[in-house]
Amino acid sequence: EVSLEEEPDGVLFDSASTPKLQLNQDPTEHSLPASSILPPVGAPLTPPVVPVTPTTTPNLTPSITPAAPTPVTPVTVSSRPSSDQLESESGDDMIQITVSDPQKIGEGMSSYMAYKVTTKTNISYFRKKNWSVMRRFSDFLGLHRKLVEKHLHSGRIIPPAPEKSAIGTTKIKLSSDKTTDSASADFIEKRRASLERYMNRTSAHPTLRADPDFREFIE
């Protein structure tokens, strides 16, 4: 058994003998009166509203000054120019070749057909603006052969020349001016048209029409 020993005075615990815990207090600190913390009676609890002065919004629209109007110069309308004036004033090169007036030269098998080749142009390197020469059918074939030999290897397309017709040529040679039938006349007209088409297609190419052989042929 555990026995408690009594103190001399017969008291188990004396509260007076126990040290009391005290908080460290600043002797200079004093309690604030309630009047300094709480608002006076009847005063509003919300803080006063301070009016806000609105700031001026800057103008972000740029100032654009309208441009001065462009003066308009009146245009005087002149009379319509002629075709010759248009050809001379325009910067485009123009060349037109006409094959006409087929003529039979000679008699018998030694005869041949000659055609009138008329050229009209505004190109400066030609000596004239309008002229005509006579050329036979074999001359056209010779020109085509020369152009093919000089320009075909460089990739240029040479317009084909009219094909020969031994039957049609023989009929024309054996016939006279008085006995030319309608079939021979139709053959001559088709050949004339094909020669004219060939010459204009060739002259449309700047390199071919400037070729010395071509210029010699039409001049």
CSV table of N, CA and C in Angstrom, one decimal, residues 103-114 172-177:
chain,number,residue,atom,x,y,z
A,103,GLN,N,-0.7,34.6,-164.3
A,103,GLN,CA,-0.5,34.7,-165.8
A,103,GLN,C,0.4,33.6,-166.3
A,104,LYS,N,0.0,33.1,-167.5
A,104,LYS,CA,0.7,32.0,-168.1
A,104,LYS,C,1.8,32.6,-169.0
A,105,ILE,N,3.0,32.2,-168.7
A,105,ILE,CA,4.2,32.8,-169.5
A,105,ILE,C,4.7,31.7,-170.4
A,106,GLY,N,4.7,31.9,-171.7
A,106,GLY,CA,5.2,30.9,-172.6
A,106,GLY,C,4.1,30.0,-173.2
A,107,GLU,N,4.5,29.0,-174.0
A,107,GLU,CA,3.6,28.1,-174.6
A,107,GLU,C,4.1,26.7,-174.5
A,108,GLY,N,3.3,25.7,-174.4
A,108,GLY,CA,3.7,24.3,-174.4
A,108,GLY,C,4.2,23.9,-173.0
A,109,MET,N,5.1,22.9,-173.1
A,109,MET,CA,5.6,22.3,-171.8
A,109,MET,C,6.6,23.2,-171.2
A,110,SER,N,7.1,24.2,-171.9
A,110,SER,CA,8.1,25.1,-171.3
A,110,SER,C,7.4,26.3,-170.6
A,111,SER,N,6.1,26.4,-170.7
A,111,SER,CA,5.4,27.5,-170.1
A,111,SER,C,5.3,27.3,-168.5
A,112,TYR,N,5.0,28.4,-167.9
A,112,TYR,CA,4.8,28.4,-166.4
A,112,TYR,C,3.9,29.5,-166.0
A,113,MET,N,3.4,29.4,-164.8
A,113,MET,CA,2.5,30.4,-164.2
A,113,MET,C,3.2,31.4,-163.3
A,114,ALA,N,3.0,32.6,-163.5
A,114,ALA,CA,3.6,33.7,-162.7
A,114,ALA,C,2.5,34.4,-161.9
A,172,ILE,N,-2.5,22.8,-167.5
A,172,ILE,CA,-2.3,24.2,-167.7
A,172,ILE,C,-1.3,24.5,-168.8
A,173,LYS,N,-0.2,23.7,-168.8
A,173,LYS,CA,0.8,23.9,-169.9
A,173,LYS,C,0.3,23.6,-171.3
A,174,LEU,N,-0.5,22.5,-171.4
A,174,LEU,CA,-1.0,22.1,-172.7
A,174,LEU,C,-2.2,22.9,-173.2
A,175,SER,N,-2.8,23.6,-172.3
A,175,SER,CA,-4.0,24.4,-172.7
A,175,SER,C,-3.5,25.8,-173.1
A,176,SER,N,-4.4,26.4,-173.9
A,176,SER,CA,-4.1,27.8,-174.3
A,176,SER,C,-5.1,28.7,-173.6
A,177,ASP,N,-4.8,30.0,-173.8
A,177,ASP,CA,-5.7,30.9,-173.0
A,177,ASP,C,-7.1,30.8,-173.5
